[in-house]
Amino acid sequence: MGTQTERTYDAVVIGAGNGGLAAAIRILQGGFSCLLLEKHNLPGGFATSFKRGRFEFEASLHELNDFGSPDAPGDIRTLFRDLGVEEKIDWIRIPEAYHLITTDKQYDCEMPFGVDAFIDKMEQYVPGSRKSMTEFFELCNEVRDAQTYSNSVNGNTDSDYMKSHFPNFIKAGSYSVNEVLDALKMPKRAQDILNAYWCYLGVDCDRMSFLHYGSMVIRYITRDAWMPKMRSHEISLAFDARIRELGGDIWYNSEAAKILTDKDGHITGVELADGTTVRTHHVVANCSPHLVFGKMLDRSAVTEKMVRATNARTFSGRGFTLFLGLNKSAEELGIKSHNYFIYDTADSVKQYDLMRKVETNHVQATVCLNNAFPECSPKGTCIMYFTTMFMSDDWGNVTETDYFKAKDRMAEDMIRVFERETGCKIRDAIEEICVASPTTYARYCGHPQGVIYGYETADWDSLMPRMMMMKEDAQLFPGLRFAGGYAMRSSGYSSSYVSGDLSGRQTVGDLKREVR
Amino acid sequence: MKFKKQIFGFMDMLRFKKLVPNRREALANGPADPLPTEYRTNVLAHRLHPGRMEVELVDAVMVTPTIRKLTFRRTDADAFPFFRAGQYVSLQSPVGDSLVSRPYSIASSPREALENKLVLGVEDAGFFSGYLCRDAKPGDRFVMSEPSGEFHYETLRDKKHIVCIAGGSGITPFVSMAKSMAEGDEPYEMTLFYGARTAQQLAFRDELDALSAKGLKVVYVLSDETCDGCEHGFVSAALMEKYVDIRESSFFLCGPQAMYDFVLKELAPYDLPRKAVRKDAGSCGNREVSDPRTFRLTVHVRDKVCEISAQENETLLTAMERAGIDAPNKCRAGGCGYCHSKWVRGEYVVADGRDGRREADRKFGFIHPCVTYPASDIELIVPVGE
């Protein structure tokens, strides 16, 4: 039952991940027609859930940052409000920031939300840290204000205004996290504890831009983190419903194989894997430039400049997650926190290096969902998920016949480390188990090597120059914009929604100019 | 506060100014080598999960009066994917005007899959299985789903020793599991209780006997006759106690509902944790309705619309298959979510105990047509068959 008639849309969005979903709504809100194509039979990409026995597992979301309460909304809640999806979703507030454990220095620190509470708690763990922590948050506030200004002018910032209003932002702007914290004379132990979130951005603190980290930390600590009750699948279906309300079309099980161009390299349409074609001049790709320029576009349409710009970039972490449905409650098992970061070492540079190899990677960001939302599983049970990343293509060495065993080895190591570091014995309580490896992420979302974090925001490719070059980067291929983890805002839920918002609105701008 | 990294603040400012030129230069100086078109992890993902496969029936032989052993090879690749013993495939073919699919457990081993061989054991018990048992012949082509399902051993969850209990054609996943153990791909020790009415109805017996020399412990249990080397009666707890330590085992059950009811009742006094017993889910059949009505079913697939009829006692999936619509489906038991479709309007009923939807699916009006019956005229948006 293929499609015989060729349909025409003002824009086609490839991929119904977080970025693609937001972009599609923006295009429709702009008054243009839009088709959203998705290769899987569900929306959301990583933002989904799945069932095993009596458990419904969250596939990827730990918490949505910068969300805030209904009365004091953060940027993401505001975005959801503008998109018309906020009220379609039942939200719950995440109780605490994080619980950091490191094997080498034996940190065991539980950090709260709220700047004052965070600074007080840090002072308890590291006496004498108050001054530098206070300055850190002051600096972060300026970072956030500067970014808000930058967004309000779509990246076209006035440099005199920046210099007069955000001098510290500019002065700190070219430095790494560690360089700035050293300049603030923050005690080393406080730096270690503060840097716990680094794995959420996937770059060690010697190479991660302070602006990037600071803007994330301030958004977590001052604006709370939230998540939907029915897992991230609830968000994805809310977006699906909103797109349909606005008259958009969504085709599932419909993989976009090619972006079609004319002899001048202008986009003319999209061809699906089954040969169906759809006409359009505007594409928002919620997938990697590596796929778009390497496979989807005809070679003749891909210039050397595009190839060089794509090859220059570095893939970020490849994902690995263990999901457990346990037949005892979190309380019975002694699991007290919602969100654990467990590292071999508090030194992010050393840790990043250990994460290159499957064998030496013992990092885990672990969630016990019931400690945020007790009713997420039946009484007397709980849900846990353990996530790590590989900082090289080492997983690519796994062979077909060793695949299931390789997943088990990694999963067993995660359980071993969690039990050793927390003292909570979970192994005998495993009722359901599921493992997602880089192969799984490659399967469902098509990302090269099973990468879940897009391109590394390290060194020259950090967040700030990406934002400042947003316009310039989009000129690489007019008519084509990117959304999601590989786009200008880099990876993570909030960032992906924002990049979809940006690329969707910019596509509306392109379309309006065209009409004129 | 006044942030300063270098002695003079303007030097910090200068560095900031260079962020854009530095990035511009790095992008311009990336290697000019062609971008990769393949990545190892993605190649493996595609080998393990090819989606739909094209297959040819190469051999078909009756192994009991009602069970036919069907051997397939892939025609679109030179090997089947390596899988977890215990999994199933869904086989699809046009039959008359219908386009029919059914799930069947794989009886061959994951290693045999790599030699482009996949075996199913099909019992002549329904519309499609009747066709497979009587009409299908070597050389016939089919579409087959990739191996799927969670009915398999899990090292970190299950006990070292597993007890498998089979009835009828429910033996097939256990033949695969026993072979996979013998081939060194699974770490468990396995005791198999295989129940049938008579010895003649035991399928795959030669293979099972051969496997018992390689570590499989197999106990044949006949209800309607006695014979040497077989137990007489049913797979009761007392019988199992003779061979295994019930409390130190994980149970896998595959067979008819009556067998599940019996075995679960036998195991009830042991008060085993829920995780200790797993059942393979059978396909969802018709529902009992006296004098079933016929409704109009409107189906949107991409930009096409079909109007077909749907019987009150048949699933929405069956109605679509009857009309020749290639609607996605795999497990036909409500669990895999592969038929996930958007409900637009109309009344429906979900089969008892089969609602495998996610919570948000219910909230936003998504259904699994494989376990959902119409209760009025009804309209759906269905994804295209892969």
GROMACS .gro file of N, CA, C and O in nm, chain B residues 299-344:
model
  184
  815VAL      N    1  -0.940   0.296   0.802
  815VAL     CA    2  -0.797   0.286   0.830
  815VAL      C    3  -0.721   0.389   0.747
  815VAL      O    4  -0.731   0.390   0.624
  816HIS      N    5  -0.645   0.474   0.816
  816HIS     CA    6  -0.556   0.568   0.747
  816HIS      C    7  -0.414   0.511   0.750
  816HIS      O    8  -0.363   0.480   0.857
  817VAL      N    9  -0.354   0.494   0.635
  817VAL     CA   10  -0.212   0.457   0.630
  817VAL      C   11  -0.143   0.565   0.546
  817VAL      O   12  -0.174   0.580   0.428
  818ARG      N   13  -0.056   0.642   0.609
  818ARG     CA   14   0.002   0.761   0.545
  818ARG      C   15  -0.111   0.846   0.486
  818ARG      O   16  -0.203   0.882   0.561
  819ASP      N   17  -0.108   0.873   0.357
  819ASP     CA   18  -0.215   0.959   0.303
  819ASP      C   19  -0.324   0.880   0.230
  819ASP      O   20  -0.399   0.934   0.152
  820LYS      N   21  -0.331   0.750   0.260
  820LYS     CA   22  -0.437   0.667   0.201
  820LYS      C   23  -0.543   0.634   0.307
  820LYS      O   24  -0.511   0.620   0.424
  821VAL      N   25  -0.666   0.620   0.262
  821VAL     CA   26  -0.774   0.582   0.353
  821VAL      C   27  -0.847   0.461   0.296
  821VAL      O   28  -0.876   0.457   0.177
  822CYS      N   29  -0.874   0.362   0.381
  822CYS     CA   30  -0.951   0.244   0.339
  822CYS      C   31  -1.072   0.231   0.430
  822CYS      O   32  -1.063   0.258   0.549
  823GLU      N   33  -1.180   0.185   0.374
  823GLU     CA   34  -1.298   0.153   0.455
  823GLU      C   35  -1.319   0.003   0.441
  823GLU      O   36  -1.337  -0.047   0.329
  824ILE      N   37  -1.315  -0.067   0.551
  824ILE     CA   38  -1.331  -0.213   0.547
  824ILE      C   39  -1.431  -0.254   0.653
  824ILE      O   40  -1.472  -0.173   0.736
  825SER      N   41  -1.467  -0.382   0.652
  825SER     CA   42  -1.559  -0.427   0.756
  825SER      C   43  -1.480  -0.501   0.863
  825SER      O   44  -1.374  -0.558   0.837
  826ALA      N   45  -1.533  -0.494   0.985
  826ALA     CA   46  -1.466  -0.559   1.098
  826ALA      C   47  -1.570  -0.633   1.181
  826ALA      O   48  -1.674  -0.575   1.217
  827GLN      N   49  -1.542  -0.759   1.212
  827GLN     CA   50  -1.634  -0.839   1.293
  827GLN      C   51  -1.613  -0.809   1.440
  827GLN      O   52  -1.498  -0.794   1.486
  828GLU      N   53  -1.720  -0.804   1.512
  828GLU     CA   54  -1.714  -0.774   1.656
  828GLU      C   55  -1.626  -0.873   1.734
  828GLU      O   56  -1.564  -0.838   1.833
  829ASN      N   57  -1.623  -0.997   1.687
  829ASN     CA   58  -1.551  -1.100   1.763
  829ASN      C   59  -1.406  -1.119   1.717
  829ASN      O   60  -1.335  -1.203   1.770
  830GLU      N   61  -1.363  -1.042   1.617
  830GLU     CA   62  -1.226  -1.056   1.568
  830GLU      C   63  -1.145  -0.931   1.601
  830GLU      O   64  -1.199  -0.821   1.610
  831THR      N   65  -1.014  -0.947   1.615
  831THR     CA   66  -0.931  -0.831   1.647
  831THR      C   67  -0.928  -0.736   1.527
  831THR      O   68  -0.949  -0.777   1.413
  832LEU      N   69  -0.896  -0.612   1.556
  832LEU     CA   70  -0.885  -0.511   1.450
  832LEU      C   71  -0.773  -0.551   1.354
  832LEU      O   72  -0.781  -0.525   1.234
  833LEU      N   73  -0.669  -0.616   1.407
  833LEU     CA   74  -0.561  -0.661   1.320
  833LEU      C   75  -0.611  -0.766   1.221
  833LEU      O   76  -0.580  -0.758   1.101
  834THR      N   77  -0.690  -0.861   1.270
  834THR     CA   78  -0.743  -0.964   1.182
  834THR      C   79  -0.829  -0.901   1.071
  834THR      O   80  -0.820  -0.941   0.955
  835ALA      N   81  -0.909  -0.801   1.109
  835ALA     CA   82  -0.993  -0.733   1.009
  835ALA      C   83  -0.906  -0.671   0.900
  835ALA      O   84  -0.937  -0.679   0.781
  836MET      N   85  -0.797  -0.608   0.941
  836MET     CA   86  -0.709  -0.543   0.843
  836MET      C   87  -0.640  -0.647   0.756
  836MET      O   88  -0.627  -0.629   0.635
  837GLU      N   89  -0.599  -0.758   0.816
  837GLU     CA   90  -0.533  -0.865   0.739
  837GLU      C   91  -0.629  -0.924   0.636
  837GLU      O   92  -0.591  -0.951   0.523
  838ARG      N   93  -0.752  -0.940   0.679
  838ARG     CA   94  -0.853  -0.997   0.590
  838ARG      C   95  -0.871  -0.909   0.466
  838ARG      O   96  -0.895  -0.957   0.356
  839ALA      N   97  -0.856  -0.777   0.489
  839ALA     CA   98  -0.874  -0.682   0.378
  839ALA      C   99  -0.745  -0.666   0.297
  839ALA      O  100  -0.739  -0.583   0.207
  840GLY      N  101  -0.642  -0.740   0.336
  840GLY     CA  102  -0.516  -0.733   0.261
  840GLY      C  103  -0.429  -0.613   0.296
  840GLY      O  104  -0.335  -0.580   0.224
  841ILE      N  105  -0.460  -0.547   0.409
  841ILE     CA  106  -0.378  -0.431   0.450
  841ILE      C  107  -0.252  -0.480   0.521
  841ILE      O  108  -0.259  -0.564   0.610
  842ASP      N  109  -0.138  -0.425   0.481
  842ASP     CA  110  -0.011  -0.466   0.540
  842ASP      C  111   0.012  -0.387   0.669
  842ASP      O  112   0.090  -0.293   0.673
  843ALA      N  113  -0.060  -0.424   0.773
  843ALA     CA  114  -0.049  -0.354   0.902
  843ALA      C  115   0.063  -0.418   0.984
  843ALA      O  116   0.070  -0.539   0.992
  844PRO      N  117   0.148  -0.335   1.045
  844PRO     CA  118   0.258  -0.393   1.121
  844PRO      C  119   0.209  -0.478   1.238
  844PRO      O  120   0.109  -0.441   1.302
  845ASN      N  121   0.273  -0.589   1.264
  845ASN     CA  122   0.239  -0.671   1.381
  845ASN      C  123   0.351  -0.771   1.402
  845ASN      O  124   0.422  -0.805   1.309
  846LYS      N  125   0.365  -0.818   1.525
  846LYS     CA  126   0.469  -0.918   1.551
  846LYS      C  127   0.421  -1.022   1.651
  846LYS      O  128   0.398  -1.135   1.614
  847CYS      N  129   0.403  -0.984   1.779
  847CYS     CA  130   0.378  -1.087   1.881
  847CYS      C  131   0.233  -1.135   1.881
  847CYS      O  132   0.205  -1.246   1.925
  848ARG      N  133   0.140  -1.052   1.839
  848ARG     CA  134  -0.004  -1.081   1.840
  848ARG      C  135  -0.054  -1.119   1.980
  848ARG      O  136  -0.152  -1.191   1.995
  849ALA      N  137   0.016  -1.072   2.081
  849ALA     CA  138  -0.024  -1.103   2.218
  849ALA      C  139  -0.038  -0.976   2.300
  849ALA      O  140  -0.056  -0.980   2.421
  850GLY      N  141  -0.025  -0.860   2.235
  850GLY     CA  142  -0.045  -0.733   2.304
  850GLY      C  143   0.080  -0.674   2.365
  850GLY      O  144   0.077  -0.564   2.419
  851GLY      N  145   0.191  -0.747   2.358
  851GLY     CA  146   0.308  -0.707   2.435
  851GLY      C  147   0.417  -0.632   2.362
  851GLY      O  148   0.483  -0.545   2.420
  852CYS      N  149   0.439  -0.663   2.235
  852CYS     CA  150   0.560  -0.610   2.172
  852CYS      C  151   0.544  -0.465   2.127
  852CYS      O  152   0.642  -0.394   2.109
  853GLY      N  153   0.420  -0.422   2.109
  853GLY     CA  154   0.397  -0.282   2.073
  853GLY      C  155   0.422  -0.251   1.926
  853GLY      O  156   0.416  -0.135   1.885
  854TYR      N  157   0.446  -0.351   1.848
  854TYR     CA  158   0.484  -0.327   1.710
  854TYR      C  159   0.366  -0.280   1.625
  854TYR      O  160   0.383  -0.215   1.523
  855CYS      N  161   0.242  -0.312   1.669
  855CYS     CA  162   0.124  -0.271   1.592
  855CYS      C  163   0.066  -0.138   1.642
  855CYS      O  164  -0.036  -0.092   1.591
  856HIS      N  165   0.131  -0.078   1.742
  856HIS     CA  166   0.095   0.053   1.799
  856HIS      C  167   0.031   0.146   1.695
  856HIS      O  168   0.096   0.186   1.598
  857SER      N  169  -0.095   0.182   1.718
  857SER     CA  170  -0.170   0.261   1.621
  857SER      C  171  -0.252   0.367   1.692
  857SER      O  172  -0.293   0.351   1.807
  858LYS      N  173  -0.280   0.474   1.619
  858LYS     CA  174  -0.357   0.585   1.678
  858LYS      C  175  -0.506   0.562   1.659
  858LYS      O  176  -0.551   0.539   1.548
  859TRP      N  177  -0.577   0.567   1.772
  859TRP     CA  178  -0.721   0.558   1.767
  859TRP      C  179  -0.777   0.696   1.737
  859TRP      O  180  -0.729   0.794   1.792
  860VAL      N  181  -0.874   0.705   1.649
  860VAL     CA  182  -0.933   0.835   1.615
  860VAL      C  183  -1.073   0.848   1.676
  860VAL      O  184  -1.104   0.944   1.744
   0.00000   0.00000   0.00000
